PDB file of C-alpha atoms in Angstrom:
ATOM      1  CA  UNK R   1       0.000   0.000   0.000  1.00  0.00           C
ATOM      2  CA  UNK R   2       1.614   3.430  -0.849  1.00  0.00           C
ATOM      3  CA  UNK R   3       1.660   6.178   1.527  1.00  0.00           C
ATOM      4  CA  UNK R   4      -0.943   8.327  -0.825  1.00  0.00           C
ATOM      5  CA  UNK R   5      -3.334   5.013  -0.573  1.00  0.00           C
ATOM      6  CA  UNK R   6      -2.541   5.242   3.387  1.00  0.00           C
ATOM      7  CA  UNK R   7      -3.592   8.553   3.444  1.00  0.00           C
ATOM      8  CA  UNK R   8      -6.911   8.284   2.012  1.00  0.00           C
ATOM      9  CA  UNK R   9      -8.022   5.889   4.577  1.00  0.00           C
ATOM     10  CA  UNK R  10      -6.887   7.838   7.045  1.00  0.00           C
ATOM     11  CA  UNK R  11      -9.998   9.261   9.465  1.00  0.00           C
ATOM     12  CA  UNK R  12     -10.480  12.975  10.588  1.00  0.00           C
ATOM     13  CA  UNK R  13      -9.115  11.541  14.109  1.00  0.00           C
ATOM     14  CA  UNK R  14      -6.586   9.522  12.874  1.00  0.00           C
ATOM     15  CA  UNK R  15      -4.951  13.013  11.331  1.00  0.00           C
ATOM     16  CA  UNK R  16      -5.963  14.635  14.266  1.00  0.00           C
ATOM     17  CA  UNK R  17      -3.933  12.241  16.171  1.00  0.00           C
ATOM     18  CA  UNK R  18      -1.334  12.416  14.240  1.00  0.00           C
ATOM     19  CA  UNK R  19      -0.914  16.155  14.571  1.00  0.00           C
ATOM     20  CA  UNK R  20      -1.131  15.879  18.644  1.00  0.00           C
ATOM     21  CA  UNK R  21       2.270  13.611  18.116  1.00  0.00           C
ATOM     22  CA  UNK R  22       3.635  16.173  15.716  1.00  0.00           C
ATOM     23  CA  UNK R  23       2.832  19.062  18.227  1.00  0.00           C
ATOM     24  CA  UNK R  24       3.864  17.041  21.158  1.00  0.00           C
ATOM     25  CA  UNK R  25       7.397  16.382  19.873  1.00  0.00           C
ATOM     26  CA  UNK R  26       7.611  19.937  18.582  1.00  0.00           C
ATOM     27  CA  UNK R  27       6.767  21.152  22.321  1.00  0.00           C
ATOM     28  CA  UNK R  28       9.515  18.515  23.508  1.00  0.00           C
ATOM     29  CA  UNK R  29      12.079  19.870  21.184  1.00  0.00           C
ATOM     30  CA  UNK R  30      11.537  23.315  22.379  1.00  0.00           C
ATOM     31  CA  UNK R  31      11.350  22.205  26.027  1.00  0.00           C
ATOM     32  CA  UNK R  32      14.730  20.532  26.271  1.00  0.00           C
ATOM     33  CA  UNK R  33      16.861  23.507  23.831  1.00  0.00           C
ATOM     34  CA  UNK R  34      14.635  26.071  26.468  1.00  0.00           C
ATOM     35  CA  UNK R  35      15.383  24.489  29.653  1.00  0.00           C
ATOM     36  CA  UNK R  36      19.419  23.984  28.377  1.00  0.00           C
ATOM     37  CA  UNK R  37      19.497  27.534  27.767  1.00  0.00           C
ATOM     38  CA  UNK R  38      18.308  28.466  30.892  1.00  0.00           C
ATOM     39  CA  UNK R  39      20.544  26.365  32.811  1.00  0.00           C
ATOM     40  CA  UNK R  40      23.510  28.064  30.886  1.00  0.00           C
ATOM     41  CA  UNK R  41      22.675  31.550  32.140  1.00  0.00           C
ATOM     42  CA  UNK R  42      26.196  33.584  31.695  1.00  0.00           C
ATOM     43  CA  UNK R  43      26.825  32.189  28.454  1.00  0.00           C
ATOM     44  CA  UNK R  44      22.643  32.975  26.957  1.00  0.00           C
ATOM     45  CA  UNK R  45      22.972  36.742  28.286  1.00  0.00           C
ATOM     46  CA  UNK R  46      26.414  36.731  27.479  1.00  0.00           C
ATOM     47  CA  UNK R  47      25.417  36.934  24.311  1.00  0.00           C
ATOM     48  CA  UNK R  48      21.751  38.711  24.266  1.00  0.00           C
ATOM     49  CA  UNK R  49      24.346  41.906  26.011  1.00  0.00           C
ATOM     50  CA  UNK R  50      27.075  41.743  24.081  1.00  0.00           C
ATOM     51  CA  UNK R  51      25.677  44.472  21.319  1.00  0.00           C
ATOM     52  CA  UNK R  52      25.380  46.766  24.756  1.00  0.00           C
ATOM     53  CA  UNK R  53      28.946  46.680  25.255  1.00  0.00           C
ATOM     54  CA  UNK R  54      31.439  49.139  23.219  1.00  0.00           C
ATOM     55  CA  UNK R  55      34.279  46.683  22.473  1.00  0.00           C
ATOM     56  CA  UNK R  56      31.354  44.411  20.469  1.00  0.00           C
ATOM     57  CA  UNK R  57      32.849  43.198  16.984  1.00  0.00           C
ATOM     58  CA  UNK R  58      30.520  45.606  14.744  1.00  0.00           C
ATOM     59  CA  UNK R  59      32.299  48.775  16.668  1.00  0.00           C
ATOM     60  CA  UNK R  60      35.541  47.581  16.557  1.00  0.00           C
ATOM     61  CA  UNK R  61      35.283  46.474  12.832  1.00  0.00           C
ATOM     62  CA  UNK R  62      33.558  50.423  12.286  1.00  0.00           C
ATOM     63  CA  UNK R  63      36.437  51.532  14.528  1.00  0.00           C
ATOM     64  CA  UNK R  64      39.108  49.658  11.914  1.00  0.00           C
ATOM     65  CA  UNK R  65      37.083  50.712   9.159  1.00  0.00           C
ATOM     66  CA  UNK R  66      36.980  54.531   9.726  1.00  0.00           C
ATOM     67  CA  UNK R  67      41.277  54.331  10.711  1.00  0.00           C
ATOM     68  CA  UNK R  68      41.396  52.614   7.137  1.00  0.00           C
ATOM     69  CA  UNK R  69      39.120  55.591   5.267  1.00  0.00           C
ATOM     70  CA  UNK R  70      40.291  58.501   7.709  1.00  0.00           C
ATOM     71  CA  UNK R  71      36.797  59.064   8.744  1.00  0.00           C
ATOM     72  CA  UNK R  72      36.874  59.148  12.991  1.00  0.00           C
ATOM     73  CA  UNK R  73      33.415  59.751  12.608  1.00  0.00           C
ATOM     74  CA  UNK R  74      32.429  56.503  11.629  1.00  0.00           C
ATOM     75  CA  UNK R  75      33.776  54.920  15.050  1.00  0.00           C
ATOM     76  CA  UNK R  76      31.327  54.960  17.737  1.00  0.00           C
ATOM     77  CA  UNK R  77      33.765  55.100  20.001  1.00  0.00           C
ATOM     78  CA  UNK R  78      33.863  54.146  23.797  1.00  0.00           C
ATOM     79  CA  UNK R  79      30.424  54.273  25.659  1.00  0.00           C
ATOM     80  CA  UNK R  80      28.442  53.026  28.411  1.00  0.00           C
ATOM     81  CA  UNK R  81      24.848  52.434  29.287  1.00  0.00           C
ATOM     82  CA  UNK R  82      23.064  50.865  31.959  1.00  0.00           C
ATOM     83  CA  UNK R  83      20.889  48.476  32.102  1.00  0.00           C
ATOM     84  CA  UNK R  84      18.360  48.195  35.445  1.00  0.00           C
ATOM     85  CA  UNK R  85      15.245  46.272  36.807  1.00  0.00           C
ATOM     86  CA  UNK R  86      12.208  48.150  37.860  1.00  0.00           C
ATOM     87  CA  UNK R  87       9.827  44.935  38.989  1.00  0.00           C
ATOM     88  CA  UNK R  88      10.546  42.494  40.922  1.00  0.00           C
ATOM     89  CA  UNK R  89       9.778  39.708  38.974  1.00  0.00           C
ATOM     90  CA  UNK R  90      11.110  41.005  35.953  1.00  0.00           C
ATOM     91  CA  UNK R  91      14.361  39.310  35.567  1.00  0.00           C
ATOM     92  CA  UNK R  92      13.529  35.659  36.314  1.00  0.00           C
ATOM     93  CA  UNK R  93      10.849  36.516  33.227  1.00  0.00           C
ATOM     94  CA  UNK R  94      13.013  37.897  31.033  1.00  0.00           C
ATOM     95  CA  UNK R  95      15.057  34.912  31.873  1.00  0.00           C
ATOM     96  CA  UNK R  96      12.238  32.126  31.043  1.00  0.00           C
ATOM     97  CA  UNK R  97      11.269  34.333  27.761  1.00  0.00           C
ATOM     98  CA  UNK R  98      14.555  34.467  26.349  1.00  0.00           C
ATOM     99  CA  UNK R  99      15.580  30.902  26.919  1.00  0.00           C
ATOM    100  CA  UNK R 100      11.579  30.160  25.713  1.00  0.00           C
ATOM    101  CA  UNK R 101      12.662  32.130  22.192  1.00  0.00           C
ATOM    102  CA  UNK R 102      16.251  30.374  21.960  1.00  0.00           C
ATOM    103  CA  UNK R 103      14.742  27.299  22.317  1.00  0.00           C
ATOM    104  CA  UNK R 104      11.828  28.386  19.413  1.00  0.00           C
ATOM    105  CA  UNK R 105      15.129  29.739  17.034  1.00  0.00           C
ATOM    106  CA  UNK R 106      17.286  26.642  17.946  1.00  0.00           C
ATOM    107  CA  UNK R 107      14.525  24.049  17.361  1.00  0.00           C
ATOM    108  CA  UNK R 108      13.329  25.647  14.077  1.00  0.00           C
ATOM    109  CA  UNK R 109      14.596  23.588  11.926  1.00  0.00           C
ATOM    110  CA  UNK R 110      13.246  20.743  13.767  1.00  0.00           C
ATOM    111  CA  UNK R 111       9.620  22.184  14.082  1.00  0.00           C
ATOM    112  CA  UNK R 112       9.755  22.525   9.772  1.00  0.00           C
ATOM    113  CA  UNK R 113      10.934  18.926   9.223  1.00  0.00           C
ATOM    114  CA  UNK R 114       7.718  17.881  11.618  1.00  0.00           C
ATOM    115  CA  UNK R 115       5.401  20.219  10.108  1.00  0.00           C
ATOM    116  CA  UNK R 116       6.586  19.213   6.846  1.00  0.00           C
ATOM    117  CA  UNK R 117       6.486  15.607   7.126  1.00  0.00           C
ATOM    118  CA  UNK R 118       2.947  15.777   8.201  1.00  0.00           C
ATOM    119  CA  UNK R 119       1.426  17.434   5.210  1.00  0.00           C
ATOM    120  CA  UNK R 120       3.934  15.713   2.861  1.00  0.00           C
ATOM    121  CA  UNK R 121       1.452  12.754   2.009  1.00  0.00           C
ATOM    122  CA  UNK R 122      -0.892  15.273   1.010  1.00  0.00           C
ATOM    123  CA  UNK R 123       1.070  16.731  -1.633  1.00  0.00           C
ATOM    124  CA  UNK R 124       1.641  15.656  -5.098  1.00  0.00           C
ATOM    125  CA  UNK R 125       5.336  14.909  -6.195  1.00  0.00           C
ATOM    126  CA  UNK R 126       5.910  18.197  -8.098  1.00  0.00           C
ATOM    127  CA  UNK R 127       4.837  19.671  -5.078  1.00  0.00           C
ATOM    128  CA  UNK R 128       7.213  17.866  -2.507  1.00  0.00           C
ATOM    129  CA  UNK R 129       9.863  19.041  -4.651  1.00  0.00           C
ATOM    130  CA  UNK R 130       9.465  22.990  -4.744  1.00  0.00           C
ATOM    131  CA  UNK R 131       8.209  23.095  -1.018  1.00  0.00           C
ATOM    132  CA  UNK R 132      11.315  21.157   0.201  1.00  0.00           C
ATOM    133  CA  UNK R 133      13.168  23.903  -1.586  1.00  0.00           C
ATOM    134  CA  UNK R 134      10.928  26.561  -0.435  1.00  0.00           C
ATOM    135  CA  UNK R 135      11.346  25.395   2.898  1.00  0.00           C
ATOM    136  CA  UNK R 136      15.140  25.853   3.164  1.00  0.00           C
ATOM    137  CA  UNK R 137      15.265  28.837   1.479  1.00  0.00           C
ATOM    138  CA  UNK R 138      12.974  30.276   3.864  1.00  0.00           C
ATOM    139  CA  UNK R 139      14.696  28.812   7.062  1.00  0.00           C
ATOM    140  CA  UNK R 140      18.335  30.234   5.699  1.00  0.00           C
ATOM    141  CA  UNK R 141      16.843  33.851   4.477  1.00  0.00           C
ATOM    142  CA  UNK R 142      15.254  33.862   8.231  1.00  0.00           C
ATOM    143  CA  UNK R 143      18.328  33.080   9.842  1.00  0.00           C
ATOM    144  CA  UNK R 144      20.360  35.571   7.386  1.00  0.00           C
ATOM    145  CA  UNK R 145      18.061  38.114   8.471  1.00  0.00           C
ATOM    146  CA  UNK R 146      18.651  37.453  12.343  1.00  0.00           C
ATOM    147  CA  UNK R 147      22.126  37.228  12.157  1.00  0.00           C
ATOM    148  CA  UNK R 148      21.574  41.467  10.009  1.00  0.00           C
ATOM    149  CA  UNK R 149      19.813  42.052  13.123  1.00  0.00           C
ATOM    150  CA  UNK R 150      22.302  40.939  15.974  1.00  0.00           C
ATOM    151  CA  UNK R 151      25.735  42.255  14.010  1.00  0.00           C
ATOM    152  CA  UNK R 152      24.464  45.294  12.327  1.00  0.00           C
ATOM    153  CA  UNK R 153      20.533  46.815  12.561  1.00  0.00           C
ATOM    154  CA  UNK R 154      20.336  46.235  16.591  1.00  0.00           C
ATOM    155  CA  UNK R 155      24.158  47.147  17.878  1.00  0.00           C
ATOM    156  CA  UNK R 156      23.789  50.266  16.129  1.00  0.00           C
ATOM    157  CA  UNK R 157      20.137  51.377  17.412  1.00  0.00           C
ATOM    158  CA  UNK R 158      20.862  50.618  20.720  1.00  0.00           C
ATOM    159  CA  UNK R 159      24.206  52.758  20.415  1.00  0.00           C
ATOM    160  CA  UNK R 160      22.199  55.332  19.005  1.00  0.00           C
ATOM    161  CA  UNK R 161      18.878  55.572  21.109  1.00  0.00           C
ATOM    162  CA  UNK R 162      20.103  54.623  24.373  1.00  0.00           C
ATOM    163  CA  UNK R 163      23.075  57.199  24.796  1.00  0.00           C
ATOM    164  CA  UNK R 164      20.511  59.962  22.750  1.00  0.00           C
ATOM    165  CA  UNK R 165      19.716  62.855  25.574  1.00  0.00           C
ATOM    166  CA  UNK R 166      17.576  65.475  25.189  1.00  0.00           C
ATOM    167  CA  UNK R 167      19.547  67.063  28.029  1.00  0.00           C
ATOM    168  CA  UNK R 168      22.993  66.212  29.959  1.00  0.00           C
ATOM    169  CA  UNK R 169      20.462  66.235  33.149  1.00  0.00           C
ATOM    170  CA  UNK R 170      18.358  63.177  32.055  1.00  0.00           C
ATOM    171  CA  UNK R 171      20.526  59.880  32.623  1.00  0.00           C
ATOM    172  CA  UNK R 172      19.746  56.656  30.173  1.00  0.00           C
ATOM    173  CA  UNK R 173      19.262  53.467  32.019  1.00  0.00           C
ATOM    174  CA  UNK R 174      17.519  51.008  30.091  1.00  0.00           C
ATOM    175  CA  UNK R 175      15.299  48.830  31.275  1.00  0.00           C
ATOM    176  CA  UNK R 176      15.791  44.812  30.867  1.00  0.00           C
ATOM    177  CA  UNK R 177      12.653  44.078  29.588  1.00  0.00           C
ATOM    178  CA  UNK R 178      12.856  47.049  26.986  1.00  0.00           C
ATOM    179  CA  UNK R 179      16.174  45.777  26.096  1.00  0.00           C
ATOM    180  CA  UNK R 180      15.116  42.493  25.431  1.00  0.00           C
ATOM    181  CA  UNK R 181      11.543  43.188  23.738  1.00  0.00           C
ATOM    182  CA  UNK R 182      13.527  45.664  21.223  1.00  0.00           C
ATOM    183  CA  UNK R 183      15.765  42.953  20.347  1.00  0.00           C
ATOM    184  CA  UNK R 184      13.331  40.412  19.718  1.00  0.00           C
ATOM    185  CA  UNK R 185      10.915  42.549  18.310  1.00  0.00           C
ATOM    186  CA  UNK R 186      13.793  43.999  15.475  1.00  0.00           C
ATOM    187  CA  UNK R 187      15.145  39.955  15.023  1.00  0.00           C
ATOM    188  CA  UNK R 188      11.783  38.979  14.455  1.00  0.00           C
ATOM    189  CA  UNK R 189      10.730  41.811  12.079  1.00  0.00           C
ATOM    190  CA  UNK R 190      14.172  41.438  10.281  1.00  0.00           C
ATOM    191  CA  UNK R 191      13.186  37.635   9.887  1.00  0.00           C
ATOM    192  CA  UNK R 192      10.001  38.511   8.189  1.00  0.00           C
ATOM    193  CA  UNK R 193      11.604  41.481   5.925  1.00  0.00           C
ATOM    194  CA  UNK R 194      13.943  38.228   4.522  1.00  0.00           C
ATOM    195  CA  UNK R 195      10.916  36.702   3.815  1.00  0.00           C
ATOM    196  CA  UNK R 196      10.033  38.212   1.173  1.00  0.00           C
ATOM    197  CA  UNK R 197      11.221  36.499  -1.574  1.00  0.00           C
ATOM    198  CA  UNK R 198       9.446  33.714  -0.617  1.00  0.00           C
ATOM    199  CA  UNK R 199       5.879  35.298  -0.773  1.00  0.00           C
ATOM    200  CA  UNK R 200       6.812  36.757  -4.015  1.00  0.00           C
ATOM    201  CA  UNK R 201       7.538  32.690  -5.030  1.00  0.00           C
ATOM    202  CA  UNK R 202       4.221  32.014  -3.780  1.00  0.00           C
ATOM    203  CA  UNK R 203       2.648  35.256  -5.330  1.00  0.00           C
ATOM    204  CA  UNK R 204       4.146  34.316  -8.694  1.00  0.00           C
ATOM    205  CA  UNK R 205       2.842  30.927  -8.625  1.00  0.00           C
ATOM    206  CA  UNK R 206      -1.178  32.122  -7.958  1.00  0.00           C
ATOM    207  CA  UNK R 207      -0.258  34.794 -10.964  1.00  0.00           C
ATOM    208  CA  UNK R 208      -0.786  37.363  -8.742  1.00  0.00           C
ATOM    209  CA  UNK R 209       2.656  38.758  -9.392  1.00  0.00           C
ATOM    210  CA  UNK R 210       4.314  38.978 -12.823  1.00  0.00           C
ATOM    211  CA  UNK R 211       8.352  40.465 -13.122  1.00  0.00           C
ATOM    212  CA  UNK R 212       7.071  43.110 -15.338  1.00  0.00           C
ATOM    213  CA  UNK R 213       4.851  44.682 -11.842  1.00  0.00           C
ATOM    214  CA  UNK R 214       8.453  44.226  -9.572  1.00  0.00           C
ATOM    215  CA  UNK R 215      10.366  45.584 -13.138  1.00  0.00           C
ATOM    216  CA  UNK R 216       7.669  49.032 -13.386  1.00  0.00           C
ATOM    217  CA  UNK R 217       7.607  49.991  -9.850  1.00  0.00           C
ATOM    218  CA  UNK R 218      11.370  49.625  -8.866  1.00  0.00           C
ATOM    219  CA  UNK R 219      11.905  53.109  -8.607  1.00  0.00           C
ATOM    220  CA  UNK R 220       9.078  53.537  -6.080  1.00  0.00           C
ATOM    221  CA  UNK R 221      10.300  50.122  -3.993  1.00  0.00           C
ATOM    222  CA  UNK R 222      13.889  51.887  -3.707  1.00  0.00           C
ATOM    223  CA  UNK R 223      12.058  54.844  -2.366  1.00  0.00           C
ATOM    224  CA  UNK R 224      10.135  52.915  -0.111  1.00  0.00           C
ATOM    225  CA  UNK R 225      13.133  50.980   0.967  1.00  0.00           C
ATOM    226  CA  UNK R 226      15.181  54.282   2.307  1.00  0.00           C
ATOM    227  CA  UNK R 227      11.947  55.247   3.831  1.00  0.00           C
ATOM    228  CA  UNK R 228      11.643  51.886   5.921  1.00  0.00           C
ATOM    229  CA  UNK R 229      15.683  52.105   6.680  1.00  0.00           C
ATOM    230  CA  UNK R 230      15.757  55.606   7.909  1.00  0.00           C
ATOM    231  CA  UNK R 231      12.237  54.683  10.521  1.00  0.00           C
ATOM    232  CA  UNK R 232      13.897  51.451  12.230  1.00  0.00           C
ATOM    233  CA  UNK R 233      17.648  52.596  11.866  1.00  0.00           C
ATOM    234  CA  UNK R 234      19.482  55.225  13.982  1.00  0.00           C
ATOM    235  CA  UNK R 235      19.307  59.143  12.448  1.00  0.00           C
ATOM    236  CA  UNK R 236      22.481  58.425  10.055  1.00  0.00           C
ATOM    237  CA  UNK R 237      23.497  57.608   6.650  1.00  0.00           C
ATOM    238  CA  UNK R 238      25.422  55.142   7.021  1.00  0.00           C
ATOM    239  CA  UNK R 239      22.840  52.673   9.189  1.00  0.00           C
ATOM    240  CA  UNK R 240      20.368  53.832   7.177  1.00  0.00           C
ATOM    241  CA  UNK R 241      22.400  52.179   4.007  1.00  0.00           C
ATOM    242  CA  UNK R 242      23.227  49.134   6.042  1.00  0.00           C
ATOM    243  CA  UNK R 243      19.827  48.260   6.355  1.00  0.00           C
ATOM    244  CA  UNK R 244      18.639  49.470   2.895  1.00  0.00           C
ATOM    245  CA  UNK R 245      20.886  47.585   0.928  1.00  0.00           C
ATOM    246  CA  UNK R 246      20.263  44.092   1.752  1.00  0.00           C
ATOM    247  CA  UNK R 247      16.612  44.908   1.463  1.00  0.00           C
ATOM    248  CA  UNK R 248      17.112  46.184  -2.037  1.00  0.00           C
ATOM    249  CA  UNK R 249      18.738  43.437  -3.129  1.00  0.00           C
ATOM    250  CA  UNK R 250      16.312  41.000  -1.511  1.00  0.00           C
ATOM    251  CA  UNK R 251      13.599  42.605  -3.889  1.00  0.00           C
ATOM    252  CA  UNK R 252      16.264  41.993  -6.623  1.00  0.00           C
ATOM    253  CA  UNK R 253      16.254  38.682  -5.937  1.00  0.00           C
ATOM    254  CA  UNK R 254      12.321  38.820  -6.024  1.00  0.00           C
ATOM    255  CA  UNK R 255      12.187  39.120  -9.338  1.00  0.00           C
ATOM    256  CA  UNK R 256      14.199  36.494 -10.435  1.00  0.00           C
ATOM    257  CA  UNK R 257      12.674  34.203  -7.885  1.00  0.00           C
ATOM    258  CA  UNK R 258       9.247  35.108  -9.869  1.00  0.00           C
ATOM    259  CA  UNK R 259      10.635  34.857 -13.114  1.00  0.00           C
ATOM    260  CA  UNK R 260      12.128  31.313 -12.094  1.00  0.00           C
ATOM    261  CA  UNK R 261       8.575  30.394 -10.345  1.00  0.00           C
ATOM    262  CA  UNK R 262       6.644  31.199 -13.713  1.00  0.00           C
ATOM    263  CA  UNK R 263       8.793  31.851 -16.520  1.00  0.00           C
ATOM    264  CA  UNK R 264       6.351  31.128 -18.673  1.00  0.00           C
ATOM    265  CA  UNK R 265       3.208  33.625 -17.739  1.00  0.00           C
ATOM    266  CA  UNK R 266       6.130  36.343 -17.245  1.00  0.00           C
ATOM    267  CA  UNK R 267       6.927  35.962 -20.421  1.00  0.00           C
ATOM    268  CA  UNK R 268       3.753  35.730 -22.521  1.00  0.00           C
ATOM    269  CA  UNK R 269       3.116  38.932 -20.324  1.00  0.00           C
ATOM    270  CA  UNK R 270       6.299  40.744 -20.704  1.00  0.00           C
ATOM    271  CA  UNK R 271       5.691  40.451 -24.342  1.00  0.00           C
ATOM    272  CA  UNK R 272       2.168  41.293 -24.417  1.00  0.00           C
ATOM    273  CA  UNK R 273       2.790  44.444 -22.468  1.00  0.00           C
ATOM    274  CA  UNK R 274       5.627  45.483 -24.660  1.00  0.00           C
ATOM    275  CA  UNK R 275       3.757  45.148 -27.618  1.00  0.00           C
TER     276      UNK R 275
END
């Protein structure tokens, strides 16, 4: 009996079964990278604080960079800011969270492979093929866009915003939980902003999106682009281009993704339209 015979005869609560084993070893995977990171304290916030320091490896390579060009501006230089706890329950929280949220990162690939292997049968073998490809693309443009987030878009917002001062009378002492939520909150959204050549893949294949629409309104996308950079990078040029050029390209790689997802329709309506 093949596995697409197998499926058929599968019952509503067979499948529903089926996912409770799929969710229950997701929740175990999670569990055990969670509760390792938790037990390893130093070395977790080691590394969730180590963009608050000065001597982190994105200033000292801007440092390097700006004795090469002869531009002291560029290094951030030596700085210090304080992080405190307001509530009293605050830190053993932020401590569950962030180990909760390693664990979900570090058992990623895991969770896919499940989530995959459960609506496999379902799929037809054309099918399989592209979403097994679709699915590692995705996990690796995620992870490209966390790893943006940690050495480049987050060290330099946090250098920017939290030694900012309206006046030399108001101190900045972060708070942990703001520290942590804006780091999450920028590694997730930088995630998702990676993600987008995957939608267009899936946009392409519906019809929905066509090269010559990406093609038409790249001007405007660039535009849109700086706009995005300059809101969720520090007040300066060169952040602002850090962020803005990996997303440019990303739409770059958009189009080809849709031409490569439907040559064909592209085509016919590339043609058409420059008729």
């Amino acid at each position: 009996m093949t596995n697409k015979q197998q499926e058929q005869e599968m019952t509503f609560w067979d499948h529903l079964d089926e996912l409770r084993k799929v969710l229950f070893r997701i929740a175990v995977a999670i569990g055990v990278i969670a509760v390792i990171a938790f037990v390893n304290k130093e070395t977790l916030f080691d590394i969730l604080f180590a963009p608050h320091r000065s001597d982190f490896i994105t200033y000292r390579a801007l440092c390097k960079l700006a004795a090469y060009l002869q531009f002291p501006a560029l290094c951030p230089g030596d700085f210090h800011v304080d992080l405190i706890n307001t509530q009293l329950a605050s830190q053993l929280i932020v401590h569950m969270s962030a180990a909760f949220y390693v664990g979900l990162v570090l058992a990623s690939p895991y969770i896919i492979y499940q989530l995959f292997g459960f609506i496999k049968p379902a799929l037809y073998e054309n099918e399989r093929k592209y979403s097994t490809r679709t699915i590692v693309a995705a996990f690796v443009l995620f992870f490209c866009g966390l790893l943006l987030n940690y050495y480049a878009i987050f060290p330099l917002s946090f250098r920017f915003l939290g030694t900012y001062q309206v006046s030399e009378f108001v101190e900045n002492k972060i708070t942990l939980s703001s520290y942590i939520s804006s780091f999450t909150t920028l590694s997730i959204a930088m995630g998702a902003v990676f993600e987008i050549p995957i939608l267009a893949f899936f946009l392409a294949k519906t019809g929905l999106v066509h090269t010559h629409h990406l093609k038409k309104y790249r001007r405007h996308a660039f535009i849109a682009i700086l706009i995005i950079s300059a809101i969720l990078t520090p007040a300066d040029l060169f952040s602002m281009f850090l962020l803005a050029v990996p997303m440019y390209m990303l739409y770059e790689l958009s189009i080809f993704v849709v031409k490569k997802a439907a040559p064909q329709a592209s085509e016919n309506r590339d043609k058409t339209l420059e008729s």
